[in-house]
Each structure stands twice: as C-alpha cells, then as structure tokens.
Short mmCIF file of C-alpha atoms and ligand atoms in Angstrom, two decimals:
data_model
loop_
_atom_site.label_atom_id
_atom_site.label_comp_id
_atom_site.label_asym_id
_atom_site.label_seq_id
_atom_site.Cartn_x
_atom_site.Cartn_y
_atom_site.Cartn_z
CA UNK A 12 0.00 0.00 0.00
CA UNK A 13 1.16 3.53 -0.74
CA UNK A 14 1.60 5.39 2.53
CA UNK A 15 2.65 8.98 3.10
CA UNK A 16 6.40 9.45 3.45
CA UNK A 17 7.93 12.00 5.83
CA UNK A 18 11.54 12.91 4.99
CA UNK A 19 11.95 9.59 3.22
CA UNK A 20 10.38 7.26 5.78
CA UNK A 21 7.06 5.43 5.47
CA UNK A 22 4.98 6.95 8.27
CA UNK A 23 2.67 3.96 8.65
CA UNK A 24 5.63 1.60 8.89
CA UNK A 25 7.00 3.86 11.64
CA UNK A 26 3.65 3.73 13.46
CA UNK A 27 3.63 -0.06 13.31
CA UNK A 28 7.25 -0.35 14.37
CA UNK A 29 7.17 2.08 17.31
CA UNK A 30 3.46 2.33 18.21
CA UNK A 31 1.33 5.48 18.38
CA UNK A 32 1.14 8.29 19.17
CA UNK A 33 4.59 8.83 17.78
CA UNK A 34 6.69 11.96 17.42
CA UNK A 35 8.78 11.93 14.24
CA UNK A 36 11.54 14.53 14.02
CA UNK A 37 13.69 15.10 10.94
CA UNK A 38 17.33 15.78 11.72
CA UNK A 39 17.83 16.67 8.04
CA UNK A 40 15.29 19.49 8.35
CA UNK A 41 16.91 20.83 11.53
CA UNK A 42 20.34 20.82 9.88
CA UNK A 43 19.00 22.51 6.77
CA UNK A 44 17.57 25.29 9.00
CA UNK A 45 21.01 25.64 10.61
CA UNK A 46 22.48 26.02 7.11
CA UNK A 47 19.98 28.77 6.33
CA UNK A 48 20.97 30.57 9.54
CA UNK A 49 24.60 30.37 8.48
CA UNK A 50 24.07 31.59 4.92
CA UNK A 51 21.51 34.31 5.76
CA UNK A 52 23.02 35.57 9.00
CA UNK A 53 26.22 34.17 10.52
CA UNK A 54 28.31 34.06 7.36
CA UNK A 55 26.69 37.12 5.82
CA UNK A 56 27.17 39.50 8.75
CA UNK A 57 30.21 39.82 10.99
CA UNK A 58 30.10 39.80 14.76
CA UNK A 59 26.89 37.76 15.05
CA UNK A 60 25.68 34.77 17.04
CA UNK A 61 22.68 32.44 16.65
CA UNK A 62 21.21 30.84 19.72
CA UNK A 63 18.55 28.12 19.51
CA UNK A 64 15.67 28.68 21.98
CA UNK A 65 15.64 25.23 23.50
CA UNK A 66 12.20 25.60 25.12
CA UNK A 67 10.76 24.78 21.68
CA UNK A 68 12.20 21.26 21.77
CA UNK A 69 15.05 20.02 23.94
CA UNK A 70 16.49 16.53 24.14
CA UNK A 71 20.09 15.43 24.59
CA UNK A 72 20.15 14.55 20.87
CA UNK A 73 18.86 17.99 19.90
CA UNK A 74 21.47 19.76 22.05
CA UNK A 75 24.16 17.67 20.36
CA UNK A 76 22.90 18.59 16.88
CA UNK A 77 22.81 22.29 17.76
CA UNK A 78 26.33 22.13 19.17
CA UNK A 79 27.66 20.22 16.17
CA UNK A 80 26.33 23.03 13.95
CA UNK A 81 28.23 25.58 16.03
CA UNK A 82 25.14 27.38 17.33
CA UNK A 83 24.51 28.52 20.89
CA UNK A 84 21.42 27.69 22.90
CA UNK A 85 19.11 29.47 25.33
CA UNK A 86 17.65 27.93 28.45
CA UNK A 87 14.94 29.05 30.88
CA UNK A 88 15.20 26.58 33.74
CA UNK A 89 17.55 24.42 35.78
CA UNK A 90 16.20 21.41 33.88
CA UNK A 91 17.15 22.88 30.52
CA UNK A 92 20.61 23.84 31.83
CA UNK A 93 21.01 20.30 33.21
CA UNK A 94 20.02 18.76 29.86
CA UNK A 95 22.55 20.97 28.07
CA UNK A 96 25.23 19.97 30.59
CA UNK A 97 24.46 16.26 30.17
CA UNK A 98 24.72 16.58 26.38
CA UNK A 99 28.21 18.07 26.73
CA UNK A 100 27.05 21.46 25.47
CA UNK A 101 29.75 24.14 25.86
CA UNK A 102 28.50 26.32 28.67
CA UNK A 103 30.00 29.50 27.26
CA UNK A 104 27.47 29.16 24.41
CA UNK A 105 24.48 28.85 26.73
CA UNK A 106 22.21 31.76 27.73
CA UNK A 107 19.93 31.68 30.76
CA UNK A 108 16.57 33.51 30.59
CA UNK A 109 13.45 33.60 32.73
CA UNK A 110 11.10 35.96 34.50
CA UNK A 111 11.55 34.16 37.83
CA UNK A 112 14.94 32.49 38.00
CA UNK A 113 15.31 30.53 41.22
CA UNK A 114 18.42 31.04 43.34
CA UNK A 115 19.40 27.40 42.85
CA UNK A 116 19.01 27.76 39.08
CA UNK A 117 21.23 30.85 39.06
CA UNK A 118 23.77 28.94 41.17
CA UNK A 119 23.71 25.99 38.75
CA UNK A 120 24.24 28.40 35.85
CA UNK A 121 27.08 30.34 37.46
CA UNK A 122 28.85 27.30 38.96
CA UNK A 123 28.98 25.88 35.43
CA UNK A 124 30.27 29.10 33.86
CA UNK A 125 27.22 29.84 31.74
CA UNK A 126 27.90 32.29 28.90
CA UNK A 127 25.21 34.89 29.62
CA UNK A 128 22.42 35.46 32.09
CA UNK A 129 19.60 37.67 30.86
CA UNK A 130 18.32 39.83 33.72
CA UNK A 131 14.54 40.15 33.63
CA UNK A 132 13.85 42.46 36.58
CA UNK A 133 15.62 45.28 38.43
CA UNK A 134 15.76 43.25 41.65
CA UNK A 135 17.45 40.32 39.93
CA UNK A 136 20.65 42.36 39.53
CA UNK A 137 21.56 42.06 43.22
CA UNK A 138 20.69 38.36 43.44
CA UNK A 139 22.85 37.41 40.45
CA UNK A 140 25.66 39.74 41.60
CA UNK A 141 25.72 38.08 45.02
CA UNK A 142 25.79 34.55 43.63
CA UNK A 143 28.55 35.53 41.19
CA UNK A 144 30.52 37.05 44.10
CA UNK A 145 30.10 33.84 46.15
CA UNK A 146 31.50 31.93 43.16
CA UNK A 147 34.35 34.47 42.79
CA UNK A 148 33.46 35.07 39.18
CA UNK A 149 32.45 37.92 36.91
CA UNK A 150 29.16 36.97 35.24
CA UNK A 151 28.33 38.35 31.80
CA UNK A 152 24.75 39.67 31.71
CA UNK A 153 22.26 41.19 29.30
CA UNK A 154 19.01 42.88 30.32
CA UNK A 155 15.72 41.94 28.73
CA UNK A 156 13.51 44.95 28.18
CA UNK A 157 9.92 45.07 27.12
CA UNK A 158 9.75 47.62 24.30
CA UNK A 159 5.99 48.05 24.69
CA UNK A 160 4.99 46.63 21.33
CA UNK A 161 1.99 44.45 20.57
CA UNK A 162 2.88 41.90 17.92
CA UNK A 163 0.45 40.41 15.44
CA UNK A 164 0.02 37.00 17.07
CA UNK A 165 -2.09 35.25 19.72
CA UNK A 166 -2.23 37.17 23.04
CA UNK A 167 -0.61 34.25 24.88
CA UNK A 168 2.48 34.39 22.68
CA UNK A 169 2.89 38.17 22.67
CA UNK A 170 5.79 38.98 24.96
CA UNK A 171 6.80 42.61 24.50
CA UNK A 172 3.66 44.61 25.23
CA UNK A 173 3.64 47.15 28.10
CA UNK A 174 1.56 44.85 30.31
CA UNK A 175 3.86 41.79 30.20
CA UNK A 176 5.45 39.56 32.81
CA UNK A 177 8.64 39.49 30.73
CA UNK A 178 11.43 42.02 30.75
CA UNK A 179 12.13 45.36 32.37
CA UNK A 180 9.51 47.98 31.42
CA UNK A 181 10.78 50.99 29.52
CA UNK A 182 9.82 53.57 32.12
CA UNK A 183 12.43 56.17 33.07
CA UNK A 184 12.22 55.50 36.81
CA UNK A 185 12.62 51.74 36.30
CA UNK A 186 15.53 52.10 33.86
CA UNK A 187 17.23 54.51 36.29
CA UNK A 188 16.88 52.01 39.13
CA UNK A 189 18.17 49.22 36.87
CA UNK A 190 21.23 51.24 35.84
CA UNK A 191 21.97 52.25 39.43
CA UNK A 192 21.80 48.58 40.44
CA UNK A 193 24.11 47.58 37.58
CA UNK A 194 26.54 50.40 38.44
CA UNK A 195 26.56 49.21 42.02
CA UNK A 196 27.23 45.58 41.13
CA UNK A 197 30.76 44.25 41.53
CA UNK A 198 30.60 40.85 39.85
CA UNK A 199 28.53 41.54 36.73
CA UNK A 200 29.69 42.56 33.27
CA UNK A 201 26.75 44.30 31.59
CA UNK A 202 26.98 43.69 27.84
CA UNK A 203 23.72 44.99 26.43
CA UNK A 204 19.99 44.60 25.95
CA UNK A 205 17.67 41.84 24.82
CA UNK A 206 14.12 41.88 23.50
CA UNK A 207 11.78 39.19 22.27
CA UNK A 208 8.65 40.48 20.59
CA UNK A 209 6.47 37.39 20.44
CA UNK A 210 6.14 34.10 18.66
CA UNK A 211 4.93 32.86 15.27
CA UNK A 212 5.41 36.26 13.64
CA UNK A 213 5.02 36.38 9.88
CA UNK A 214 5.76 40.11 9.50
CA UNK A 215 9.02 41.87 10.32
CA UNK A 216 7.56 45.27 11.21
CA UNK A 217 7.49 44.79 14.99
CA UNK A 218 11.14 43.68 15.10
CA UNK A 219 12.04 46.83 13.16
CA UNK A 220 10.01 49.03 15.49
CA UNK A 221 11.72 47.45 18.50
CA UNK A 222 15.17 48.12 17.03
CA UNK A 223 14.47 51.87 16.82
CA UNK A 224 13.19 51.85 20.43
CA UNK A 225 16.18 49.88 21.73
CA UNK A 226 18.73 52.12 20.05
CA UNK A 227 17.14 55.16 21.63
CA UNK A 228 17.47 53.37 24.98
CA UNK A 229 21.08 52.43 24.25
CA UNK A 230 21.85 56.06 23.44
CA UNK A 231 20.18 57.30 26.66
CA UNK A 232 22.10 54.77 28.74
CA UNK A 233 25.37 55.73 27.07
CA UNK A 234 24.80 59.44 27.64
CA UNK A 235 23.57 59.11 31.20
CA UNK A 236 25.65 56.23 32.51
CA UNK A 237 28.55 55.89 30.09
CA UNK A 238 27.79 52.32 29.09
CA UNK A 239 28.74 51.35 25.49
CA UNK A 240 26.64 48.34 24.57
CA UNK A 241 28.68 45.46 23.17
CA UNK A 242 25.78 43.13 22.38
CA UNK A 243 22.16 43.30 21.26
CA UNK A 244 19.95 40.21 21.36
CA UNK A 245 16.88 40.61 19.13
CA UNK A 246 15.16 37.37 20.20
CA UNK A 247 13.31 34.92 17.99
CA UNK A 248 9.68 34.67 16.97
CA UNK A 249 10.13 33.88 13.27
CA UNK A 250 6.97 32.18 12.02
CA UNK A 251 6.47 28.84 10.27
CA UNK A 252 3.87 27.05 8.16
CA UNK A 253 1.12 25.27 10.08
CA UNK A 254 -1.84 25.48 7.67
CA UNK A 255 -2.18 28.18 5.02
CA UNK A 256 0.60 30.52 6.17
CA UNK A 257 3.25 31.39 3.61
CA UNK A 258 6.32 32.21 5.68
CA UNK A 259 9.11 34.18 4.08
CA UNK A 260 12.72 32.95 4.26
CA UNK A 261 14.75 33.96 7.31
CA UNK A 262 16.45 36.74 5.30
CA UNK A 263 13.08 38.57 5.21
CA UNK A 264 13.62 39.26 8.93
CA UNK A 265 17.41 39.39 9.02
CA UNK A 266 18.29 41.77 6.18
CA UNK A 267 15.97 44.67 7.10
CA UNK A 268 16.89 44.21 10.78
CA UNK A 269 20.60 44.37 10.07
CA UNK A 270 20.05 47.43 7.87
CA UNK A 271 18.04 49.14 10.61
CA UNK A 272 20.74 48.25 13.15
CA UNK A 273 23.52 49.69 10.97
CA UNK A 274 21.50 52.87 10.36
CA UNK A 275 20.72 53.32 14.04
CA UNK A 276 24.34 52.74 15.04
CA UNK A 277 25.40 55.43 12.57
CA UNK A 278 22.67 57.81 13.71
CA UNK A 279 23.75 57.57 17.35
CA UNK A 280 27.49 57.41 16.60
CA UNK A 281 27.91 53.97 18.13
CA UNK A 282 29.84 50.93 17.10
CA UNK A 283 27.43 48.28 15.88
CA UNK A 284 27.12 45.76 18.75
CA UNK A 285 27.34 42.00 18.32
CA UNK A 286 23.90 40.85 17.13
CA UNK A 287 22.33 37.69 18.57
CA UNK A 288 19.17 35.97 17.31
CA UNK A 289 17.19 33.33 19.22
CA UNK A 290 14.96 31.29 16.91
CA UNK A 291 13.07 28.41 18.49
CA UNK A 292 9.95 27.38 16.57
CA UNK A 293 11.51 28.30 13.21
CA UNK A 294 14.29 25.74 13.69
CA UNK A 295 12.25 22.76 14.76
CA UNK A 296 8.52 23.28 14.10
CA UNK A 297 8.29 21.98 10.54
CA UNK A 298 10.83 19.24 11.33
CA UNK A 299 8.21 17.42 13.41
CA UNK A 300 5.16 15.27 12.65
CA UNK A 301 2.94 13.39 15.08
CA UNK A 302 1.45 10.09 13.98
CA UNK A 303 -1.75 8.83 15.64
CA UNK A 304 -4.00 5.83 15.22
CA UNK A 305 -7.65 6.59 14.62
CA UNK A 306 -10.11 4.97 17.03
CA UNK A 307 -13.73 5.99 17.54
CA UNK A 308 -15.47 7.64 14.59
CA UNK A 309 -18.65 9.22 15.98
CA UNK A 310 -21.18 10.87 13.74
CA UNK A 311 -23.69 13.31 15.23
CA UNK A 312 -26.17 13.52 12.37
CA UNK A 313 -26.55 17.03 11.03
CA UNK A 314 -23.91 18.36 13.45
CA UNK A 315 -20.40 16.93 12.96
CA UNK A 316 -18.30 13.79 12.95
CA UNK A 317 -15.73 13.36 15.70
CA UNK A 318 -12.72 11.28 14.70
CA UNK A 319 -10.79 10.41 17.85
CA UNK A 320 -7.09 9.65 17.97
CA UNK A 321 -4.97 7.91 20.61
CA UNK A 322 -3.27 11.12 21.82
CA UNK A 323 -4.35 14.73 22.02
CA UNK A 324 -3.75 17.60 24.44
CA UNK A 325 -1.18 15.54 26.35
CA UNK A 326 1.19 15.44 23.37
CA UNK A 327 -0.02 18.71 21.76
CA UNK A 328 -1.52 21.26 24.14
CA UNK A 329 -1.30 24.17 21.68
CA UNK A 330 -4.81 23.94 20.14
CA UNK A 331 -6.40 23.89 23.62
CA UNK A 332 -3.99 26.47 25.03
CA UNK A 333 -4.20 29.10 22.32
CA UNK A 334 -6.39 27.82 19.50
CA UNK A 335 -3.36 26.88 17.41
CA UNK A 336 -4.27 25.50 13.98
CA UNK A 337 -2.77 22.37 12.44
CA UNK A 338 -3.05 20.47 9.19
CA UNK A 339 -3.10 16.68 8.90
CA UNK A 340 -3.38 13.78 6.48
CA UNK A 341 -4.75 10.28 6.68
CA UNK A 342 -1.41 8.63 6.08
CA UNK A 343 -2.60 5.31 4.67
CA UNK A 344 -5.19 7.00 2.39
CA UNK A 345 -3.40 10.21 1.46
CA UNK A 346 -4.02 9.74 -2.26
CA UNK A 347 -7.77 9.19 -1.89
CA UNK A 348 -10.30 11.97 -2.54
CA UNK A 349 -11.21 14.03 0.49
CA UNK A 350 -14.95 13.64 0.72
CA UNK A 351 -15.72 14.32 4.39
CA UNK A 352 -15.28 17.19 6.83
CA UNK A 353 -14.46 15.93 10.33
CA UNK A 354 -13.20 17.10 13.71
CA UNK A 355 -10.08 15.46 15.10
CA UNK A 356 -10.50 14.87 18.84
CA UNK A 357 -7.98 13.74 21.42
CA UNK A 358 -8.71 11.06 24.00
CA UNK A 359 -8.50 13.22 27.15
CA UNK A 360 -11.42 13.95 29.44
CA UNK A 361 -11.72 17.58 28.37
CA UNK A 362 -14.16 18.94 25.80
CA UNK A 363 -11.40 21.33 24.74
CA UNK A 364 -9.20 18.41 23.73
CA UNK A 365 -9.67 18.97 20.00
CA UNK A 366 -6.63 18.90 17.73
CA UNK A 367 -8.29 20.14 14.52
CA UNK A 368 -11.85 21.46 14.27
CA UNK A 369 -12.39 21.07 10.54
CA UNK A 370 -10.30 18.70 8.49
CA UNK A 371 -11.11 17.37 5.04
CA UNK A 372 -10.40 13.66 4.85
CA UNK A 373 -11.32 10.61 2.77
CA UNK A 374 -13.75 8.17 4.42
CA UNK A 375 -11.95 7.16 7.63
CA UNK A 376 -12.35 4.22 9.94
CA UNK A 377 -10.88 2.77 13.10
CA UNK A 378 -7.32 1.63 12.48
CA UNK A 379 -6.40 4.34 9.96
CA UNK A 380 -3.38 6.52 10.73
CA UNK A 381 -3.40 10.30 11.00
CA UNK A 382 -0.28 12.46 10.65
CA UNK A 383 -0.35 16.01 12.02
CA UNK A 384 2.21 18.35 10.45
CA UNK A 385 4.52 20.96 12.00
CA UNK A 386 4.43 19.53 15.52
CA UNK A 387 8.17 19.86 16.22
CA UNK A 388 7.95 23.01 18.36
CA UNK A 389 6.22 23.28 21.73
CA UNK A 390 4.61 19.82 21.47
CA UNK A 391 7.05 17.33 23.01
CA UNK A 392 8.38 20.15 25.23
CA UNK A 393 4.88 20.90 26.59
CA UNK A 394 3.93 17.24 27.06
CA UNK A 395 1.86 16.34 30.13
CA UNK A 396 0.75 13.10 31.77
CA UNK A 397 -2.87 14.27 32.15
CA UNK A 398 -5.22 11.29 32.53
CA UNK A 399 -2.02 9.31 33.22
CA UNK A 400 -1.40 9.08 29.50
CA UNK A 401 2.18 8.11 28.75
CA UNK A 402 4.63 10.20 26.72
CA UNK A 403 4.92 9.01 23.10
CA UNK A 404 8.17 7.67 21.71
CA UNK A 405 10.26 10.13 19.72
CA UNK A 406 12.05 8.93 16.63
CA UNK A 407 14.67 10.96 14.77
CA UNK A 408 14.97 10.62 11.00
CA UNK A 409 18.22 11.16 9.18
CA UNK A 410 19.04 10.26 5.56
CA UNK A 411 15.85 8.20 5.34
CA UNK A 412 16.74 6.14 8.43
CA UNK A 413 14.90 6.06 11.75
CA UNK A 414 16.41 5.97 15.24
CA UNK A 415 14.69 6.09 18.61
CA UNK A 416 15.71 9.17 20.53
CA UNK A 417 13.27 8.80 23.44
CA UNK A 418 11.44 5.57 24.06
CA UNK A 419 7.76 5.48 24.98
CA UNK A 420 7.11 6.06 28.67
CA UNK A 421 5.81 3.02 30.56
CA UNK A 422 3.00 2.82 33.13
CA UNK A 423 5.63 1.91 35.71
CA UNK A 424 7.54 5.10 34.96
CA UNK A 425 4.34 7.07 35.50
CA UNK A 426 4.46 6.10 39.18
CA UNK A 427 8.18 6.78 39.60
CA UNK A 428 8.78 9.04 42.56
CA UNK A 429 5.51 8.19 44.32
CA UNK A 430 6.39 7.10 47.85
C1 PLP B 504 13.52 35.01 25.23
C2 PLP B 504 13.00 34.15 24.14
N1 PLP B 504 13.79 33.91 23.09
C3 PLP B 504 13.38 33.11 22.08
C4 PLP B 504 12.14 32.52 22.11
C5 PLP B 504 11.76 31.62 20.97
O1 PLP B 504 10.63 32.03 20.32
P1 PLP B 504 10.22 31.33 18.96
O2 PLP B 504 10.09 29.88 19.24
O3 PLP B 504 8.95 31.95 18.61
O4 PLP B 504 11.31 31.61 17.98
C6 PLP B 504 11.27 32.76 23.18
C7 PLP B 504 9.94 32.15 23.21
O5 PLP B 504 9.13 32.36 24.04
C8 PLP B 504 11.73 33.61 24.23
O6 PLP B 504 10.96 33.87 25.28
#
C-alpha cells in the first residue's frame, strides 16, 4: 500500500514499528535550517551569534545537533541547563533567561560558567551579583527589556507589550533604578539589551520598530551612565507554516533588521554591537510530525463527525492552550479523494481536547493513521501526563533512516517518585 512518506520514511511503517502516538523529528530538516541561519546571517554579517531557543524542543540529541552546527542555545530553567550539561554542550554558548529564576538555578548556571544570564527584573541584579561574588566570578549579563509593542500574534504568545510579565519595562524611573543597580554591582559585566517580541510572527515590522526603540534606549544609557553596549539580542519569533501561512525565508527578517541596526548605530554614533538571534519554533517546528492511530469515529447527524485519535492535548496542548491551527493527512489514504469534513478529537477527558476542528479527509475508519504536520515546536516540550497518558516515543529521522531518541514512557515510569 502507498503510505505517506515524511523525509523519506514510510509513516505507517513507523507507526507499526514504534506504536502510536509517535513523534517523528527530521534531523535533516533541523540541519538545513542551521544552514539557512549560516548563509543568511552568521556568514553574511560579521560579529553575530545564533542561539537556539531550546524551550521549543530540547532533548540530549537535539542539544548535540545544535552544538555540532556551532550554534549557541538558550535555556529558561535548571532542567534545561542540566540537559545541556548532560549533552556536553559548551556552557560559554548557553544563555539563561526567565522571569523568575530561582536562586538554585542561578547557582547551577554560574557554577557551570554559563555564557550569559539575561536579567529580567531590576531586583534580579543584586541576586545574580551576590551569587557571582560567592563563586568568585564575573558573570556576563544582558538585560531583557519590554519595548511596549503588541505583535500580530495570539495574546498568549505576545511577549513585549507594556503589560507583560517578561522584561524590564521601559519607564524612566525603572531604567534609572536598573542602571543604578548595575553600576553598584561588583561581579557583573553588563553587555547589552535583549528583547523578544512574540512568537509565530510572519511580518518583520514589529522587530524593526523594537530596534528603533532599543537604540534610543542604548543612546540614553550611554549618555547618562557611560555604558557602550557590546551586544544586542533581538530574540526569535520567526513564524512557520502550520496550515495556510506562507512564511518568508529567514532573510526577510534578518536583512531589514541588520540594515536598521547599521542605520541606528550610525545615527547615534555607536559601534554596531554583536547581534544575537534566538529562533526556536523556526528551527524545529516543521521538522516534526505526530502520527496517531484513529479509534472511535462518531457521527452526530446534522452536526459533525468526531474522529478520535490515541493522543491529544497531552502530546499537543497548543490547540487547547491558544487555539493553534494544524493540518493533517490520513497517512494510509493520502491519495484518496477528500470527501468528508471531520473534527479530530484527542482522547483526554476535556471537551477542549480537540486537535483540529475542521479537516477534510477521505472516508476514515478505526485503524487508519493520522499524521499532524509541524508539531516539532512546543509539542514534546509541553507534554503532560494528564489522565495518566504516557509520553509518546520520539524517533529521529536522518538520511531516510529512523532511530529512537526517546522511548515510549511506561506505566511503571508514571508512578516513579511516588512514595
Ligand atoms: C527570550 C526568548 N527567546 C526566544 C524565544 C523563541 O521564540 P520562537 O520559538 O517563537 O522563535 C522565546 C519564546 O518564548 C523567548 O521567550
């Protein structure tokens, strides 16, 4: 039978070999994204750095791939730092973010000589300074600011509006307090600012707006406090294709940003700082596919047909969390005419556990296989054990060959840690 192939592998064969639900992740796609980063950014512009936002998808294998491509990585928790450490990731290429870093996480980061810590609040300056002093080290830091921009994306993935839990607000009194704290610190080397506008952005206008705002801030800080910024981290947020989006290549963001940066540097008479980007979703989203087995097919006459799969919000919370849209195919019937409109439901005890509200499919029945596209980012990493459903296996694909990266969780492992 002719089944749908994902990066050279027969998806139904994979489902039968490893069981379902199953995360498939293409290493070839990840590496080709790394190549695009090199050709459009790292090799094209001097004094630049690309850092993969590991929250999108982090496994030991992924950290090794990122390192082998010469990219840095960002982390937002002790667990992510630990995973990077275990993979042998060079700590000088790791950045630590977060709006509420715990003391023990900061200690773990500093003890292991992490490359940068991104300060998220004025009061964090003293905490990080003290821990750096206890470790007799000078810690390199950036400061995340919230430029007060609303990006064109779902509210839950906007991150730079005025009313945001992320970053230092751009209010004079807060910036003054921040700079006083930094001036007073003894064990911090302040390198520059960071912003991250939001996620799944398909337009570059908000990045460009933020650059103008940040340069004005950099100029104020230079005039008032004498700091020359050596680095500027412009975050990630570059969008991908889920359904009918038509994302532009990375250069659509990079080239106008770099132009705006050069122009601003000239305008304010500054040396252009080192520019860092932090793509997460863009690097891994389209590299992933989730394969499910179809179970109950329930028709409510005159209303809709629910086609239930053997996973759902436990392996992909995004549709329930922020109405994210996905596209899918019936893998063993992908060449057949699509004659029905159905709703793809998960198996969790929540009415909101719907993966796709309206999907055109051929006539489906129990035992068919469904493949959901673009599930590489924020799916595995947001996995939960709700309803005591076990984590799917994760298989990496490279050169048409499959290799288990994470095996399926067992029932026994579900109870691990219960005393
Ligand atoms: C600081 C920071 N950098 C990078 C990212 C990655 O965003 P994306 O996956 O949209 O590229 C995020 C996501 O929330 C973030 O908070």
